[in-house]
PDB file of C-alpha atoms in Angstrom:
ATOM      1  CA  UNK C  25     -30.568  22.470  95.886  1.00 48.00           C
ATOM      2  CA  UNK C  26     -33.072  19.899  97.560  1.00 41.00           C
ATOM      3  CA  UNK C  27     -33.985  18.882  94.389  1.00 44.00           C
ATOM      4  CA  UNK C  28     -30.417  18.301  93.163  1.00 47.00           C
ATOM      5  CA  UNK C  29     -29.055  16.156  95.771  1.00 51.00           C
ATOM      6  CA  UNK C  30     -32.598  13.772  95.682  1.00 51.00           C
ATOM      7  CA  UNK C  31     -31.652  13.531  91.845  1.00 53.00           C
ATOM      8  CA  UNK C  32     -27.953  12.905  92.679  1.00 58.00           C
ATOM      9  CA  UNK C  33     -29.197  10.356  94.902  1.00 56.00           C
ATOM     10  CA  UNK C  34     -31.374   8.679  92.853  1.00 61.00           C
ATOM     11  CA  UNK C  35     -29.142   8.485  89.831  1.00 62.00           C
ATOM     12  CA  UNK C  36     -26.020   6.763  92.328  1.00 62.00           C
ATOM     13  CA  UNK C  37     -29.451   3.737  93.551  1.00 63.00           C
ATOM     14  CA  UNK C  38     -30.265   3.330  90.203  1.00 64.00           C
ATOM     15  CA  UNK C  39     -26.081   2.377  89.168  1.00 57.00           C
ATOM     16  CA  UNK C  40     -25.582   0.402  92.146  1.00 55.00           C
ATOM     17  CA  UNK C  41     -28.800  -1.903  91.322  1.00 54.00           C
ATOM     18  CA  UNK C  42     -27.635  -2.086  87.770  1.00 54.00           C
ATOM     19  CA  UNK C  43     -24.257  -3.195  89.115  1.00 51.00           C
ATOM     20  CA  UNK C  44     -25.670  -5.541  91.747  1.00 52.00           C
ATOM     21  CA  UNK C  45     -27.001  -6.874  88.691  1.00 46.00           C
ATOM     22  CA  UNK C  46     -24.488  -7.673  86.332  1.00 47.00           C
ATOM     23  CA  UNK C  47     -22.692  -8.887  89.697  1.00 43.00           C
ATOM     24  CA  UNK C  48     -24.910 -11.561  90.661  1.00 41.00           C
ATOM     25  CA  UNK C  49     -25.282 -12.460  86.681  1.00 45.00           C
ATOM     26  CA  UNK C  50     -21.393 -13.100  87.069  1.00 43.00           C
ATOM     27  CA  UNK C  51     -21.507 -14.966  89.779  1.00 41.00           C
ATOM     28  CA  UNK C  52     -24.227 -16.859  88.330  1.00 38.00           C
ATOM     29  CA  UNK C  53     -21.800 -17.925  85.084  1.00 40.00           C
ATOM     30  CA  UNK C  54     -18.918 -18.189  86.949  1.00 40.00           C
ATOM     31  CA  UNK C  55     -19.819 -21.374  88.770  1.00 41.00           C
ATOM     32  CA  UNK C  56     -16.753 -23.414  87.744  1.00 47.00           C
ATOM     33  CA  UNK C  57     -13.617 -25.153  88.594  1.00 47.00           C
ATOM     34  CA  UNK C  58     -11.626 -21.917  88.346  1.00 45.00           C
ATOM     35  CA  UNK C  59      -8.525 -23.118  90.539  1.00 43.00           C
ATOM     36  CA  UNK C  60      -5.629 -20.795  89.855  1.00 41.00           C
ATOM     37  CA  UNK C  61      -3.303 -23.847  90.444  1.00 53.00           C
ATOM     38  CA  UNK C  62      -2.275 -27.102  87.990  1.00 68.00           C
ATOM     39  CA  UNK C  63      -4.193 -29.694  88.795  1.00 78.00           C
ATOM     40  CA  UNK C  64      -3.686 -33.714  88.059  1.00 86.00           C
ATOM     41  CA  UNK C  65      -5.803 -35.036  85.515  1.00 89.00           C
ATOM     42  CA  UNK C  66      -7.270 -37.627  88.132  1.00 87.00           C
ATOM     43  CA  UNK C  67      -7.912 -34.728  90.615  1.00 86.00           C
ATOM     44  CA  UNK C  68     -10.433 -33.030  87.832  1.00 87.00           C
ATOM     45  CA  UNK C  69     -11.816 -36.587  87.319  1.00 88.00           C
ATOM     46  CA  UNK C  70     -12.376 -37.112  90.995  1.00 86.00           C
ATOM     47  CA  UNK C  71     -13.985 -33.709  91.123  1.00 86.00           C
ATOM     48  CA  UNK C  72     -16.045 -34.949  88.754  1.00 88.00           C
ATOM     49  CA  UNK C  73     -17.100 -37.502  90.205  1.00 86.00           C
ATOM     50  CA  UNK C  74     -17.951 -36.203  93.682  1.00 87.00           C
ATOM     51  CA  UNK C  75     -20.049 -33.329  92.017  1.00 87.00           C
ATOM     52  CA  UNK C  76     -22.240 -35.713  89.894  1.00 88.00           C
ATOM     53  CA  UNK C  77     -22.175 -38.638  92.162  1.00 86.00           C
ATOM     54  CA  UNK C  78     -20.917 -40.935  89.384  1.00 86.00           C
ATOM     55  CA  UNK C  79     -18.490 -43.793  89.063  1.00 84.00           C
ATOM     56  CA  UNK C  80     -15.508 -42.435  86.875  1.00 85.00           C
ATOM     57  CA  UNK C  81     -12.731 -45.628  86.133  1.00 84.00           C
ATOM     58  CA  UNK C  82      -9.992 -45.298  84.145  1.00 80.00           C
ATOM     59  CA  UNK C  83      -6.492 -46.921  84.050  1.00 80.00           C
ATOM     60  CA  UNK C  84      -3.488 -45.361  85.872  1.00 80.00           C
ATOM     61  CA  UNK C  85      -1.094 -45.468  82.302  1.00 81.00           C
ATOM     62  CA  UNK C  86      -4.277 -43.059  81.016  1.00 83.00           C
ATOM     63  CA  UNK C  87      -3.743 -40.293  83.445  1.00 86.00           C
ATOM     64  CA  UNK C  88      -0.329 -40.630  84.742  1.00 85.00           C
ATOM     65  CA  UNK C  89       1.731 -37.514  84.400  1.00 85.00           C
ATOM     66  CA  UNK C  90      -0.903 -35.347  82.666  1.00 88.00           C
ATOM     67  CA  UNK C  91      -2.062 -31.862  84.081  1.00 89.00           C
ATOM     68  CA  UNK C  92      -5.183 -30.094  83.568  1.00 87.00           C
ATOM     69  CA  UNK C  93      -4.769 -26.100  81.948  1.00 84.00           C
ATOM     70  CA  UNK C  94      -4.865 -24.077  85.049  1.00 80.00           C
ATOM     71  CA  UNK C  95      -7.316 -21.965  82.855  1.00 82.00           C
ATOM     72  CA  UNK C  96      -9.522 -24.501  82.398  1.00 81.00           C
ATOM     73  CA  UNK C  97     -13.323 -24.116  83.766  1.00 80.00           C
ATOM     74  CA  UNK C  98     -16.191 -26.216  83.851  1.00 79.00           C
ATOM     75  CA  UNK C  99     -19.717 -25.182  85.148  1.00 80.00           C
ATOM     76  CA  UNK C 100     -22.018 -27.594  86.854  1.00 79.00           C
ATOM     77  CA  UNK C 101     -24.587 -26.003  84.756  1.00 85.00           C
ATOM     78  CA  UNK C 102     -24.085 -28.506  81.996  1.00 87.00           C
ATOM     79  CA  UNK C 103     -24.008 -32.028  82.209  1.00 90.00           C
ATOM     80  CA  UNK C 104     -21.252 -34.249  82.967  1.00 90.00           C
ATOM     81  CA  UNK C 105     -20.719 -35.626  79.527  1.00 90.00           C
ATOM     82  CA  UNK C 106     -20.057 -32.100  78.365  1.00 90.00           C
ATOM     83  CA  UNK C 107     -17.238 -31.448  81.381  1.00 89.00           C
ATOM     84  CA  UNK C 108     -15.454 -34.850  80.054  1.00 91.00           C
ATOM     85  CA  UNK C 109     -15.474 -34.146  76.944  1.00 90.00           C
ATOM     86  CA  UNK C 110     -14.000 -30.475  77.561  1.00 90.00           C
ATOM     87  CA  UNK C 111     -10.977 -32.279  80.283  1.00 90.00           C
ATOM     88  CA  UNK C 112     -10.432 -35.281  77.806  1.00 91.00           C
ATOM     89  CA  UNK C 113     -10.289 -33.991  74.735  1.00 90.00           C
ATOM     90  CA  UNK C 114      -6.895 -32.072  74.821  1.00 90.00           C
ATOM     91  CA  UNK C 115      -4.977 -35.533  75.968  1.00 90.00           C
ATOM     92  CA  UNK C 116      -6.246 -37.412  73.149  1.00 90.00           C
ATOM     93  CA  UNK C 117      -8.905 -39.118  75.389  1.00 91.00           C
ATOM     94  CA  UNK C 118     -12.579 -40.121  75.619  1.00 90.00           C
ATOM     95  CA  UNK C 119     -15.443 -41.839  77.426  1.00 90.00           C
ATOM     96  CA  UNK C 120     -17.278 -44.746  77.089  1.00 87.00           C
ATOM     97  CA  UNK C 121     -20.716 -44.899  79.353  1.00 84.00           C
ATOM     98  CA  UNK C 122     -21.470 -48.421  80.718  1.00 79.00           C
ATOM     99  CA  UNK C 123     -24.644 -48.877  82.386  1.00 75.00           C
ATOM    100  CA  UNK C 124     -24.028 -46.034  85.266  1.00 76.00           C
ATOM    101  CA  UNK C 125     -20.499 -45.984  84.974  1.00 82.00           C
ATOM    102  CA  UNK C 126     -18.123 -44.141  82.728  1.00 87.00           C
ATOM    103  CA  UNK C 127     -15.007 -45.570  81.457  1.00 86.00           C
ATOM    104  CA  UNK C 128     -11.743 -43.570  80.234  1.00 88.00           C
ATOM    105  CA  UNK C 129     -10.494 -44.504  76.853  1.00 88.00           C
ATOM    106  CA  UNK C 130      -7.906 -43.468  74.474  1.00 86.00           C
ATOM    107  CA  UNK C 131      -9.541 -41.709  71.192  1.00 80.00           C
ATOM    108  CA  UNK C 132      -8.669 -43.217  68.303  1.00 71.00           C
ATOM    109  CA  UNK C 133      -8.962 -42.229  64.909  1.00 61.00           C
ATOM    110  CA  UNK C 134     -11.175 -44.532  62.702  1.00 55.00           C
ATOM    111  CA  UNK C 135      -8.780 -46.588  59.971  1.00 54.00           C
ATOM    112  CA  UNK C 136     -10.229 -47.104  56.456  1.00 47.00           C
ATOM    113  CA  UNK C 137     -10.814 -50.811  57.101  1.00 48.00           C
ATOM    114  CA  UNK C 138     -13.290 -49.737  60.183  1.00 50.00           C
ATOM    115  CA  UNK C 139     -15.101 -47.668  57.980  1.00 49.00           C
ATOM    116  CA  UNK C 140     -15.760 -50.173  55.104  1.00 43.00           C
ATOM    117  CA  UNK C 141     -16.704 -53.198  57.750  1.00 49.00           C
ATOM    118  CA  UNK C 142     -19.028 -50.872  59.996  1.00 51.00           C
ATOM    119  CA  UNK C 143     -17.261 -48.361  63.362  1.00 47.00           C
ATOM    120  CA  UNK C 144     -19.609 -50.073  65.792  1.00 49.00           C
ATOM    121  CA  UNK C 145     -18.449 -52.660  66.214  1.00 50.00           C
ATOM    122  CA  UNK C 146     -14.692 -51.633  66.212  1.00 51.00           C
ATOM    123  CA  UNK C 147     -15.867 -49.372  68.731  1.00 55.00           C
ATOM    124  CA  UNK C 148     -17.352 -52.203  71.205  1.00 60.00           C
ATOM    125  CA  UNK C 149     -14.264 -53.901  70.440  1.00 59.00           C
ATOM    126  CA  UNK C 150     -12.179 -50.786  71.931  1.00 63.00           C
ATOM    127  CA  UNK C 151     -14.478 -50.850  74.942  1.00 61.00           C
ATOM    128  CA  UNK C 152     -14.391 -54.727  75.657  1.00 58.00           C
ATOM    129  CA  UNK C 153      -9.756 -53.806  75.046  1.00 60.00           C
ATOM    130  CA  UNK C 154     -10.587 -51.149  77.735  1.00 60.00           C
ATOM    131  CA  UNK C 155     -12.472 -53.268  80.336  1.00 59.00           C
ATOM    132  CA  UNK C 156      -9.673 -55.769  79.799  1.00 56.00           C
ATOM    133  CA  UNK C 157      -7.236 -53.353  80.627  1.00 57.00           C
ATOM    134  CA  UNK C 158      -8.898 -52.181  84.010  1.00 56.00           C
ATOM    135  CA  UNK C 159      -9.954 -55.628  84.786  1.00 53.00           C
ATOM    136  CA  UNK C 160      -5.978 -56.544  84.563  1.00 55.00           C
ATOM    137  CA  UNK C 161      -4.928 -52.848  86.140  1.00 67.00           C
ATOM    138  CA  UNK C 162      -8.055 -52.455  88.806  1.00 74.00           C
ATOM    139  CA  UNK C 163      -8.146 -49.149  91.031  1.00 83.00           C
ATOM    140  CA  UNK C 164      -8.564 -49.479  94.414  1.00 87.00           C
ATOM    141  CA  UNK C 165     -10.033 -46.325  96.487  1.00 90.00           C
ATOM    142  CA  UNK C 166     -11.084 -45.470  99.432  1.00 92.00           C
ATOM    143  CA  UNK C 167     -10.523 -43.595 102.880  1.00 94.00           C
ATOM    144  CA  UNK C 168      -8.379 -43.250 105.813  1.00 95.00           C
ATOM    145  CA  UNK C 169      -9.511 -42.419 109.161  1.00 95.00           C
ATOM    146  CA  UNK C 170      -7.997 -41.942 112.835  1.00 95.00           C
ATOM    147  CA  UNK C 171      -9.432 -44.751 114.407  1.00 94.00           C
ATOM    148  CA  UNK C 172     -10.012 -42.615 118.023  1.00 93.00           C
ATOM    149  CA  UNK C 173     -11.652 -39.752 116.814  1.00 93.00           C
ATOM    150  CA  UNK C 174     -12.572 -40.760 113.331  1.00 93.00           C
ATOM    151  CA  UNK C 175     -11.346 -37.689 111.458  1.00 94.00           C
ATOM    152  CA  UNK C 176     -10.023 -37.991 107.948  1.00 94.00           C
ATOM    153  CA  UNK C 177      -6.438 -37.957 107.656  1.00 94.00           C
ATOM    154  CA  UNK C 178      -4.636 -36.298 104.932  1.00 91.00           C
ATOM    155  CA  UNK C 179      -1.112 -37.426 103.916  1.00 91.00           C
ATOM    156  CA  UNK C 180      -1.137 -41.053 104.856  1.00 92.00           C
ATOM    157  CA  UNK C 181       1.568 -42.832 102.544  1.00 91.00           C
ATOM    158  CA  UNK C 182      -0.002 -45.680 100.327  1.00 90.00           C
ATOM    159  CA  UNK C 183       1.802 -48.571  98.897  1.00 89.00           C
ATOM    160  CA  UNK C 184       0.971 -51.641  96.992  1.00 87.00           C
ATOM    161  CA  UNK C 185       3.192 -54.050  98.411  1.00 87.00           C
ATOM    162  CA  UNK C 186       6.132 -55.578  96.368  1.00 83.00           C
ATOM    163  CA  UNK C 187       5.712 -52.673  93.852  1.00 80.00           C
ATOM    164  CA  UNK C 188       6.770 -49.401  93.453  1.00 76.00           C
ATOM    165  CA  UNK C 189       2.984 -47.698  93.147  1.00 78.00           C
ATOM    166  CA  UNK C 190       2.597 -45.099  95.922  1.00 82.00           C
ATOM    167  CA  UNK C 191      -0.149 -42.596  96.193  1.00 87.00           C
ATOM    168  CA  UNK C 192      -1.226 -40.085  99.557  1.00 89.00           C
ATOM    169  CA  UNK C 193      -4.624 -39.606 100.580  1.00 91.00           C
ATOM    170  CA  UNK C 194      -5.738 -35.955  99.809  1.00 89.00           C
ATOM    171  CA  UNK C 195      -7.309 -33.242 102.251  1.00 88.00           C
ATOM    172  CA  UNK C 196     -10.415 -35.342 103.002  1.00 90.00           C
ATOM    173  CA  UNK C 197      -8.452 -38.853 103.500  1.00 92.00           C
ATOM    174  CA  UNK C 198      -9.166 -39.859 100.596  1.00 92.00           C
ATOM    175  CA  UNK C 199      -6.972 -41.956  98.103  1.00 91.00           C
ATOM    176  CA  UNK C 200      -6.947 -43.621  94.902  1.00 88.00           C
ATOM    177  CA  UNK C 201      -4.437 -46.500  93.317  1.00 86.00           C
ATOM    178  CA  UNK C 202      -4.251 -48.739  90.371  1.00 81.00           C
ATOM    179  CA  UNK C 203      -3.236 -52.221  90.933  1.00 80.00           C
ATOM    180  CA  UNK C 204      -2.373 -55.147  88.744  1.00 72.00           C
ATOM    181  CA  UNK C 205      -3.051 -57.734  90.557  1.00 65.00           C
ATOM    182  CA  UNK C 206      -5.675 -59.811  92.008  1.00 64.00           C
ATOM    183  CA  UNK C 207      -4.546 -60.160  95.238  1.00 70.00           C
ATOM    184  CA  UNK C 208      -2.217 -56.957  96.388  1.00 84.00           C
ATOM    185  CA  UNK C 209      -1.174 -56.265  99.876  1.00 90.00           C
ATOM    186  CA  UNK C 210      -1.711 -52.539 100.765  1.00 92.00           C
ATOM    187  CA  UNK C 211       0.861 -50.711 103.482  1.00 94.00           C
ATOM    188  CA  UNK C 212      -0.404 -47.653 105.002  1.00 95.00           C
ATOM    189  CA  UNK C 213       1.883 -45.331 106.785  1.00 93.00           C
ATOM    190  CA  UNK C 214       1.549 -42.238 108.674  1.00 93.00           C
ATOM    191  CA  UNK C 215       4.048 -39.893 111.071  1.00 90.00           C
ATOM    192  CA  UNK C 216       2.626 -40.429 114.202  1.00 91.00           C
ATOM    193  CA  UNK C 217       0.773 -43.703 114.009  1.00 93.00           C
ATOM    194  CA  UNK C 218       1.215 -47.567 113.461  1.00 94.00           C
ATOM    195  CA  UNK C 219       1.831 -48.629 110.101  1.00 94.00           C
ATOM    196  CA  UNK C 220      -0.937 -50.831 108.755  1.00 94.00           C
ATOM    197  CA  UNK C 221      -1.245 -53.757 106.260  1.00 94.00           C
ATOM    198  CA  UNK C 222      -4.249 -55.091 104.628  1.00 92.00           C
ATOM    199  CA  UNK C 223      -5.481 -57.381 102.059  1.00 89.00           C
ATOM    200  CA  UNK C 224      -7.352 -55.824  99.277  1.00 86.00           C
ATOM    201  CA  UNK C 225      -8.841 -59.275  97.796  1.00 81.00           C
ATOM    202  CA  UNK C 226     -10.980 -58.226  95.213  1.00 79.00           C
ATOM    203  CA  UNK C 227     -12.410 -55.239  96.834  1.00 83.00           C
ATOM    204  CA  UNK C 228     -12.592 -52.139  94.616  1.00 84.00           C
ATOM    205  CA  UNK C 229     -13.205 -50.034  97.721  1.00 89.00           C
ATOM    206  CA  UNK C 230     -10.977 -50.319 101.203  1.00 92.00           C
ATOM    207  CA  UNK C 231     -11.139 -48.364 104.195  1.00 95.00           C
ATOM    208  CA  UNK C 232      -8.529 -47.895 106.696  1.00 94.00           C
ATOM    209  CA  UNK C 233      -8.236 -46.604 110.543  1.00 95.00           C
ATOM    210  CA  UNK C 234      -5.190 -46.403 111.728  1.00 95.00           C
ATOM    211  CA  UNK C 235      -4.328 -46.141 115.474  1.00 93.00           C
ATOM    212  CA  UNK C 236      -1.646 -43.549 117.277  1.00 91.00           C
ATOM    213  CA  UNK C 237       1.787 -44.879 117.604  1.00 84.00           C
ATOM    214  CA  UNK C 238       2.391 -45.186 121.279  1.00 75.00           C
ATOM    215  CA  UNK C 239       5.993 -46.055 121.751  1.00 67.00           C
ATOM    216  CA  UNK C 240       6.954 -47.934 124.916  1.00 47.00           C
TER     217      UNK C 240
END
């Protein structure tokens, strides 16, 4: 009976190592965005780019109204390149790299004419189109803090003056917006606290603090 119960026992270590195994090799492959929920197309971009560290520009009339397959997952096991290629591809979309940048471009089938006079440089000429385009519809990002205690704030209203662009900052006060003009005027606006107007110039990157509203 001794016997029996040591072999019982043994047999019941030796399946839960085996299954601590194959665990841990799951967890292993299942590093990915695996977010149950829809997700904007700029969201996956931005997660993109916080994960690699990398500047990611594209303009607004690219992403606008697209979602991301709440199935979709991409492991930071591969490299980036692979990641936009698997979120692009399904809008018709692709990437151009530019020194340490990345730039968002529509994917275009090559005509016969490109063919017979060479793709490269139709394909520069895309990019140079592309750079054009963002030059002419910049994105302005950047972060919005309480000005006491210095804590991101999540929610803050965003627009470009005169227009009818509006964005929010996300969780971590963060926000993104794409601009066509040189020299926009940016209204911040929050329950609770003093509405706030500032001057973008040419800045590609603005932060805001905004102070409480303390009505008289």
């Amino acid at each position: 009976m001794l016997f029996k119960n040591t072999h019982t026992k043994s047999i019941r270590q030796m399946l839960l190592l085996l299954f601590g195994l194959f665990f841990c090799d799951e967890c292993r492959a299942g590093l990915a965005i695996s977010d149950t929920r829809s997700r904007r197309l700029s969201e996956a971009l931005h997660e993109l780019k916080t994960a690699y560290r990398v500047d990611i520009a594209y303009a607004l009339s690219l992403v606008d109204g697209k979602m991301v397959d709440e199935n979709l997952k991409i492991s930071y096991q591969v490299n980036l390149e692979e990641n936009l290629k698997k979120i692009l591809e399904p809008f018709g979309l692709t990437y151009k790299k530019r020194h340490a940048s990345y730039i968002i471009i529509r994917k275009e089938e090559p005509k016969k004419t490109d063919r017979i006079a060479g793709l490269s440089a139709s394909g520069n000429l895309r990019l140079l189109n592309e750079e054009r385009r963002l030059l002419a519809e910049r994105v302005i990002t950047g972060t919005v803090r309480d000005a006491v205690t210095c804590e991101p704030l999540a929610g803050v209203s965003l627009t470009a003056k005169g227009t009818l662009q509006s964005v929010a900052t996300d969780d971590e006060g963060r926000y993104s917006i794409s601009v066509r003009s040189d020299s926009v005027t940016l209204v911040f606006s929050f329950m609770g606290y003093a509405p706030r107007e500032t001057s973008a110039g040419t800045k590609n990157t603005v932060d805001i603090e905004l102070q409480t509203d303390v009505k008289k």
